[in-house]
XYZ file of C-alpha atoms in Angstrom:
397
model
C 154.693 -112.752 -195.467
C 151.546 -114.612 -195.928
C 150.498 -116.537 -199.055
C 147.782 -113.928 -199.518
C 150.506 -111.543 -199.487
C 152.338 -113.219 -202.365
C 149.208 -113.343 -204.198
C 148.048 -109.883 -204.030
C 151.125 -107.612 -204.713
C 150.507 -103.939 -203.586
C 150.867 -101.464 -206.458
C 154.465 -99.905 -206.243
C 157.041 -98.673 -208.450
C 159.692 -100.918 -209.780
C 163.523 -100.187 -210.708
C 162.446 -101.090 -214.265
C 160.201 -98.175 -214.591
C 161.432 -95.356 -216.728
C 159.312 -92.430 -215.850
C 161.439 -89.589 -214.681
C 161.033 -87.584 -211.431
C 158.529 -84.829 -212.507
C 157.735 -83.877 -209.222
C 158.801 -80.214 -208.365
C 160.119 -81.061 -204.789
C 163.427 -82.388 -204.118
C 163.698 -86.026 -204.167
C 165.092 -88.158 -201.243
C 165.654 -91.570 -201.420
C 166.131 -93.990 -198.428
C 167.693 -97.229 -199.399
C 167.818 -100.134 -197.106
C 167.566 -103.952 -196.789
C 164.432 -104.163 -194.590
C 161.115 -102.699 -195.263
C 159.857 -103.539 -191.766
C 162.598 -102.089 -190.077
C 161.895 -98.656 -191.654
C 158.062 -98.793 -190.979
C 158.671 -99.949 -187.410
C 161.441 -97.899 -186.301
C 161.999 -94.878 -188.831
C 158.327 -93.840 -189.678
C 158.588 -90.652 -187.538
C 161.924 -89.719 -189.806
C 160.341 -90.461 -192.954
C 157.091 -88.444 -191.900
C 159.376 -85.450 -191.021
C 161.301 -85.587 -194.287
C 158.264 -85.680 -196.099
C 156.913 -82.573 -194.006
C 159.996 -80.790 -194.938
C 159.071 -80.660 -198.438
C 160.893 -83.794 -199.830
C 159.527 -86.170 -202.304
C 160.577 -89.474 -199.984
C 161.032 -92.780 -201.499
C 162.078 -95.856 -199.880
C 164.077 -98.660 -201.890
C 163.986 -102.088 -200.417
C 164.493 -105.360 -201.706
C 161.572 -106.754 -199.730
C 157.861 -106.024 -199.776
C 154.781 -106.352 -198.250
C 151.227 -104.872 -198.406
C 150.827 -103.592 -194.906
C 154.047 -101.820 -194.974
C 153.460 -100.179 -198.313
C 150.185 -99.060 -196.985
C 151.927 -97.368 -193.740
C 154.295 -95.635 -196.097
C 151.559 -94.507 -198.339
C 149.822 -92.923 -195.249
C 153.012 -90.976 -194.540
C 153.031 -89.720 -198.124
C 156.065 -92.035 -198.951
C 156.441 -94.196 -201.924
C 157.776 -97.694 -202.172
C 160.275 -98.974 -204.891
C 161.100 -102.630 -205.004
C 164.730 -103.216 -205.878
C 166.981 -106.162 -206.451
C 169.408 -106.424 -203.792
C 170.521 -109.476 -201.905
C 171.099 -108.368 -198.342
C 173.770 -111.317 -197.533
C 174.725 -112.867 -200.729
C 178.428 -112.645 -201.765
C 177.784 -113.013 -205.565
C 179.991 -110.226 -207.229
C 177.832 -110.516 -210.614
C 174.337 -110.017 -208.693
C 175.685 -107.046 -206.807
C 176.995 -105.533 -210.015
C 173.629 -105.927 -211.562
C 171.997 -104.578 -208.852
C 174.236 -101.456 -208.671
C 173.853 -100.917 -212.467
C 170.173 -100.981 -212.210
C 170.126 -98.531 -209.252
C 172.650 -96.497 -211.461
C 169.809 -96.349 -214.265
C 167.069 -95.451 -211.802
C 169.021 -92.682 -209.995
C 170.120 -91.208 -213.436
C 166.612 -91.154 -214.913
C 164.720 -89.715 -211.564
C 167.803 -87.611 -210.435
C 167.061 -87.684 -206.744
C 168.406 -84.646 -204.648
C 169.649 -87.171 -201.966
C 170.274 -90.834 -200.990
C 170.467 -92.201 -197.643
C 171.701 -95.679 -197.439
C 171.768 -97.577 -194.170
C 173.257 -101.192 -193.901
C 176.633 -102.741 -195.430
C 175.084 -104.105 -198.491
C 172.765 -101.058 -199.348
C 175.884 -98.801 -198.613
C 177.984 -100.796 -201.074
C 175.727 -101.136 -203.948
C 173.577 -98.054 -203.197
C 176.140 -95.436 -202.531
C 178.028 -96.442 -205.529
C 175.368 -96.417 -207.832
C 174.482 -92.896 -206.553
C 178.042 -91.706 -206.918
C 178.074 -92.983 -210.619
C 174.742 -91.181 -211.383
C 175.924 -87.926 -209.846
C 173.498 -87.678 -206.927
C 174.754 -84.498 -205.123
C 173.835 -85.412 -201.737
C 174.959 -88.732 -199.940
C 174.405 -89.804 -196.422
C 175.098 -93.407 -194.868
C 174.155 -94.918 -191.400
C 175.773 -97.916 -189.941
C 173.783 -99.040 -186.931
C 176.560 -101.530 -185.820
C 179.908 -103.024 -187.777
C 178.770 -106.849 -187.693
C 180.672 -109.860 -186.792
C 183.708 -109.117 -188.540
C 184.667 -106.513 -185.965
C 183.677 -108.660 -182.970
C 186.980 -108.725 -180.756
C 188.553 -111.666 -178.794
C 187.311 -115.409 -179.086
C 188.667 -117.440 -182.384
C 189.719 -115.611 -185.347
C 189.012 -116.833 -188.740
C 190.409 -116.225 -192.245
C 186.785 -115.597 -193.459
C 186.450 -112.887 -190.682
C 189.643 -111.134 -191.373
C 188.801 -111.229 -195.234
C 185.385 -109.601 -194.626
C 186.966 -107.285 -192.509
C 189.689 -105.998 -195.003
C 186.931 -105.880 -197.769
C 184.383 -103.713 -195.706
C 186.968 -101.344 -194.651
C 188.266 -100.788 -198.433
C 184.807 -100.662 -199.456
C 183.765 -98.169 -196.743
C 187.105 -95.954 -197.355
C 186.118 -95.665 -200.944
C 182.234 -94.757 -200.559
C 181.842 -93.176 -197.119
C 184.271 -90.561 -197.953
C 181.800 -89.239 -200.787
C 178.993 -88.793 -198.119
C 178.083 -85.468 -196.472
C 177.182 -87.364 -192.902
C 177.906 -90.981 -191.895
C 175.762 -91.780 -189.106
C 176.568 -94.157 -186.278
C 174.863 -95.622 -183.147
C 177.912 -95.827 -180.884
C 181.041 -93.895 -180.424
C 183.023 -96.733 -180.549
C 182.196 -97.663 -184.170
C 182.587 -94.047 -185.060
C 186.237 -93.906 -183.552
C 187.359 -97.003 -185.313
C 186.657 -95.933 -188.434
C 188.114 -92.693 -187.896
C 190.988 -94.107 -186.547
C 191.522 -96.373 -189.805
C 191.210 -93.153 -192.019
C 188.004 -94.676 -193.291
C 185.957 -91.526 -192.689
C 186.864 -88.033 -191.384
C 185.644 -86.989 -187.984
C 183.712 -84.016 -189.230
C 181.694 -86.283 -191.435
C 180.364 -88.523 -188.480
C 177.419 -88.150 -186.414
C 176.501 -90.398 -183.535
C 172.714 -90.833 -183.032
C 170.857 -92.555 -180.063
C 169.782 -95.600 -181.735
C 166.393 -95.751 -183.494
C 164.791 -93.916 -180.530
C 162.110 -95.200 -178.398
C 158.321 -94.528 -178.185
C 158.039 -93.634 -174.554
C 154.262 -93.776 -174.668
C 154.357 -97.425 -175.950
C 156.881 -98.363 -173.504
C 155.571 -96.948 -170.188
C 157.467 -96.987 -167.068
C 156.700 -99.294 -164.179
C 158.669 -99.980 -161.014
C 160.761 -103.090 -160.939
C 159.433 -106.050 -159.249
C 161.856 -107.877 -156.884
C 160.206 -110.881 -155.240
C 161.612 -112.862 -156.828
C 164.303 -111.123 -158.831
C 164.077 -111.918 -162.400
C 166.763 -111.206 -165.225
C 165.379 -110.996 -168.885
C 167.308 -111.477 -172.017
C 165.894 -110.557 -175.178
C 167.337 -111.292 -178.652
C 168.297 -114.072 -181.254
C 169.779 -117.042 -179.184
C 173.276 -116.594 -180.741
C 176.801 -117.084 -179.272
C 177.715 -113.587 -180.186
C 174.965 -112.345 -177.892
C 176.694 -113.986 -174.919
C 173.759 -116.695 -174.520
C 176.124 -119.532 -173.569
C 177.879 -117.370 -170.868
C 174.492 -116.051 -169.686
C 173.347 -119.658 -169.323
C 176.567 -120.608 -167.558
C 176.130 -117.638 -165.370
C 172.600 -118.861 -164.317
C 174.138 -122.210 -163.165
C 176.449 -120.061 -161.054
C 174.110 -117.970 -159.730
C 171.661 -121.046 -158.802
C 173.949 -122.086 -156.041
C 173.837 -118.658 -154.083
C 170.454 -117.376 -155.030
C 168.421 -120.399 -155.894
C 165.151 -118.119 -156.047
C 166.263 -116.068 -158.744
C 165.016 -116.433 -161.946
C 166.595 -115.959 -165.686
C 164.479 -115.612 -168.450
C 165.416 -115.680 -172.283
C 163.072 -114.286 -174.932
C 164.192 -115.062 -178.451
C 164.624 -118.054 -180.715
C 167.440 -120.079 -182.514
C 167.581 -119.566 -186.719
C 169.705 -120.943 -189.303
C 172.401 -118.771 -188.368
C 175.566 -120.875 -188.001
C 176.219 -118.881 -184.539
C 172.995 -120.099 -183.286
C 173.326 -121.916 -179.873
C 172.379 -125.624 -180.632
C 169.177 -127.244 -179.468
C 171.099 -129.667 -177.638
C 173.016 -126.863 -175.481
C 169.581 -125.227 -174.889
C 168.184 -128.399 -173.532
C 170.870 -128.824 -171.278
C 169.716 -125.703 -169.400
C 165.930 -126.191 -170.020
C 165.408 -128.670 -167.211
C 166.963 -126.059 -164.420
C 164.451 -124.457 -162.252
C 165.981 -121.203 -162.674
C 166.239 -120.830 -166.421
C 162.958 -120.138 -168.359
C 162.908 -119.885 -172.226
C 159.882 -118.237 -173.723
C 160.801 -118.614 -177.469
C 159.977 -115.860 -180.021
C 157.768 -113.406 -178.395
C 155.684 -110.973 -180.443
C 155.299 -108.403 -177.799
C 158.099 -108.120 -175.303
C 156.466 -105.524 -172.835
C 154.578 -107.906 -170.515
C 157.993 -109.675 -170.144
C 159.754 -106.388 -169.444
C 157.042 -105.239 -166.883
C 157.558 -108.600 -164.940
C 161.076 -108.519 -165.080
C 163.795 -106.769 -162.705
C 166.783 -106.418 -164.492
C 167.564 -106.750 -168.159
C 170.977 -108.649 -169.269
C 172.972 -108.540 -172.527
C 176.170 -110.129 -172.310
C 176.790 -109.740 -175.931
C 180.270 -109.429 -178.025
C 179.348 -106.541 -179.750
C 176.154 -104.243 -180.962
C 175.171 -101.090 -182.596
C 172.898 -99.736 -179.890
C 170.915 -102.713 -178.355
C 167.144 -101.581 -179.056
C 166.089 -104.334 -176.528
C 168.283 -102.384 -173.814
C 166.716 -99.319 -175.059
C 163.146 -100.540 -174.238
C 164.475 -102.033 -170.790
C 165.813 -98.694 -170.069
C 162.347 -96.919 -170.902
C 160.473 -99.526 -168.889
C 162.434 -98.434 -165.750
C 164.785 -101.333 -165.812
C 168.502 -101.183 -164.948
C 170.757 -103.236 -166.931
C 173.687 -105.632 -166.859
C 175.690 -105.761 -170.355
C 179.041 -106.519 -171.657
C 181.691 -103.880 -171.791
C 181.575 -103.506 -175.465
C 180.837 -101.145 -178.174
C 177.208 -100.398 -178.302
C 176.358 -102.035 -175.041
C 178.542 -99.328 -173.129
C 176.196 -96.744 -174.529
C 173.332 -97.631 -172.377
C 174.875 -97.526 -168.987
C 175.764 -94.646 -166.532
C 178.390 -95.937 -164.271
C 177.387 -95.012 -160.630
C 173.752 -94.179 -161.754
C 172.385 -97.257 -163.413
C 173.610 -100.557 -164.936
C 176.817 -102.631 -164.621
C 179.404 -103.385 -167.308
C 181.106 -106.875 -167.207
C 183.884 -108.298 -169.012
C 182.822 -109.832 -172.193
C 182.820 -113.809 -172.496
C 183.221 -114.016 -168.650
C 180.437 -116.077 -167.102
C 181.931 -115.716 -163.592
C 182.081 -112.217 -163.828
C 178.489 -111.880 -165.088
C 177.187 -114.127 -162.200
C 178.946 -111.836 -159.544
C 177.283 -108.845 -161.014
C 173.653 -110.420 -161.161
C 174.325 -111.727 -157.760
C 175.302 -108.087 -156.514
C 171.888 -106.794 -157.919
C 169.786 -109.650 -156.873
C 171.053 -109.143 -153.145
C 170.311 -105.588 -153.415
C 166.441 -105.099 -154.372
C 166.184 -101.403 -153.348
C 169.323 -100.837 -155.908
C 167.344 -102.454 -158.389
C 164.090 -100.158 -158.059
C 166.444 -96.724 -157.674
C 168.514 -97.688 -160.937
C 165.267 -98.429 -162.762
C 163.903 -95.100 -162.034
C 167.187 -93.636 -163.071
C 167.095 -95.524 -166.008
C 163.890 -94.051 -167.507
C 165.150 -90.795 -166.826
C 167.921 -91.561 -169.450
C 165.603 -92.735 -171.832
C 163.337 -89.832 -171.562
C 166.387 -87.309 -171.931
C 168.764 -89.310 -174.437
C 166.861 -92.191 -176.295
C 163.206 -90.811 -176.969
C 161.992 -91.239 -180.355
C 161.727 -87.467 -180.644
C 165.060 -86.690 -179.504
C 166.583 -89.289 -182.067
C 164.435 -87.941 -185.178
C 165.735 -84.566 -184.349
C 169.415 -85.884 -184.304
C 168.826 -87.824 -187.712
C 167.126 -84.641 -189.296
C 169.926 -82.461 -188.734
C 172.355 -85.204 -189.896
C 170.311 -85.542 -193.047
C 170.240 -81.832 -193.806
C 173.895 -80.945 -193.893
């Protein structure tokens, strides 16, 4: 948010408001941790809910004037709430829960839909206490606590146990629990957290196929593209090692990385990145506002991540008409059709990753052929319209 955004706050409701819900239509609350995500990727869903006769309100802890204006254009109201997305202070969470409980009790919404770990933990609990009749939750991914392999830590194990306990208590109250991949759904069903008949698997947030038009993959030279935060859990270190291996056999092949490091403790250090920045076949682009030009100039999308919900960057690549090389892990598996397009590689294995990249680099006709098949998959399975239909069906149970 800019300084001007902070100085002139948009007119929105706050949790402290005491007016009841006098609208004759049923109230539908969408509760999350990121207003920008909802505006960018779920506007079609919000619009459909509003057209279906609901009084739709979005509850988030963040706010910006442009996003609120976008919601208002859809006929949706924004309510700013107190909620720490990543904090672990139980007193803060209890205070947030109590304020939400009072808001739900006073407004009497018909339905509450929460997405993300903290909004589910606080929002669904508040809705249960307030007696909201219809509850829904969405887990786009299970997060770092559920990453398999590598070094385990006491903190990760504690977080996993706590999350499973919280989910078991709260998700059982939901009519639908929405997942972005089957592996996450199957894991929580196997742990007795949710019943199978509660669950719905949707194809991510959906891709606007007009905004991401298809083009034939260029193959002279072959360019691999990674898009994402430069985190260890995204497989960035393995990708850089694979690029070094690949350079020996295919020196003309380029590996492009679009993304930035941040304060996350899993970020790859600047020293590690600098060690590879001088190599002729590795190109860092930093944070990119619009990834479409890079996708258009790439040949293959690569994401050796340790775990995903359903990688949006990968879906954007499919829509552009690019085949993919991804790790054989939850979430990533969903964007490969074995024998049609894409390759799955063992996680945390730079040698296997380099081998897969080499196979594609040496077969440009395959890159083009699989890219066309990838676009067809995007049209059939991952389009914005198809995903919104899936979401509406899940939220009208």
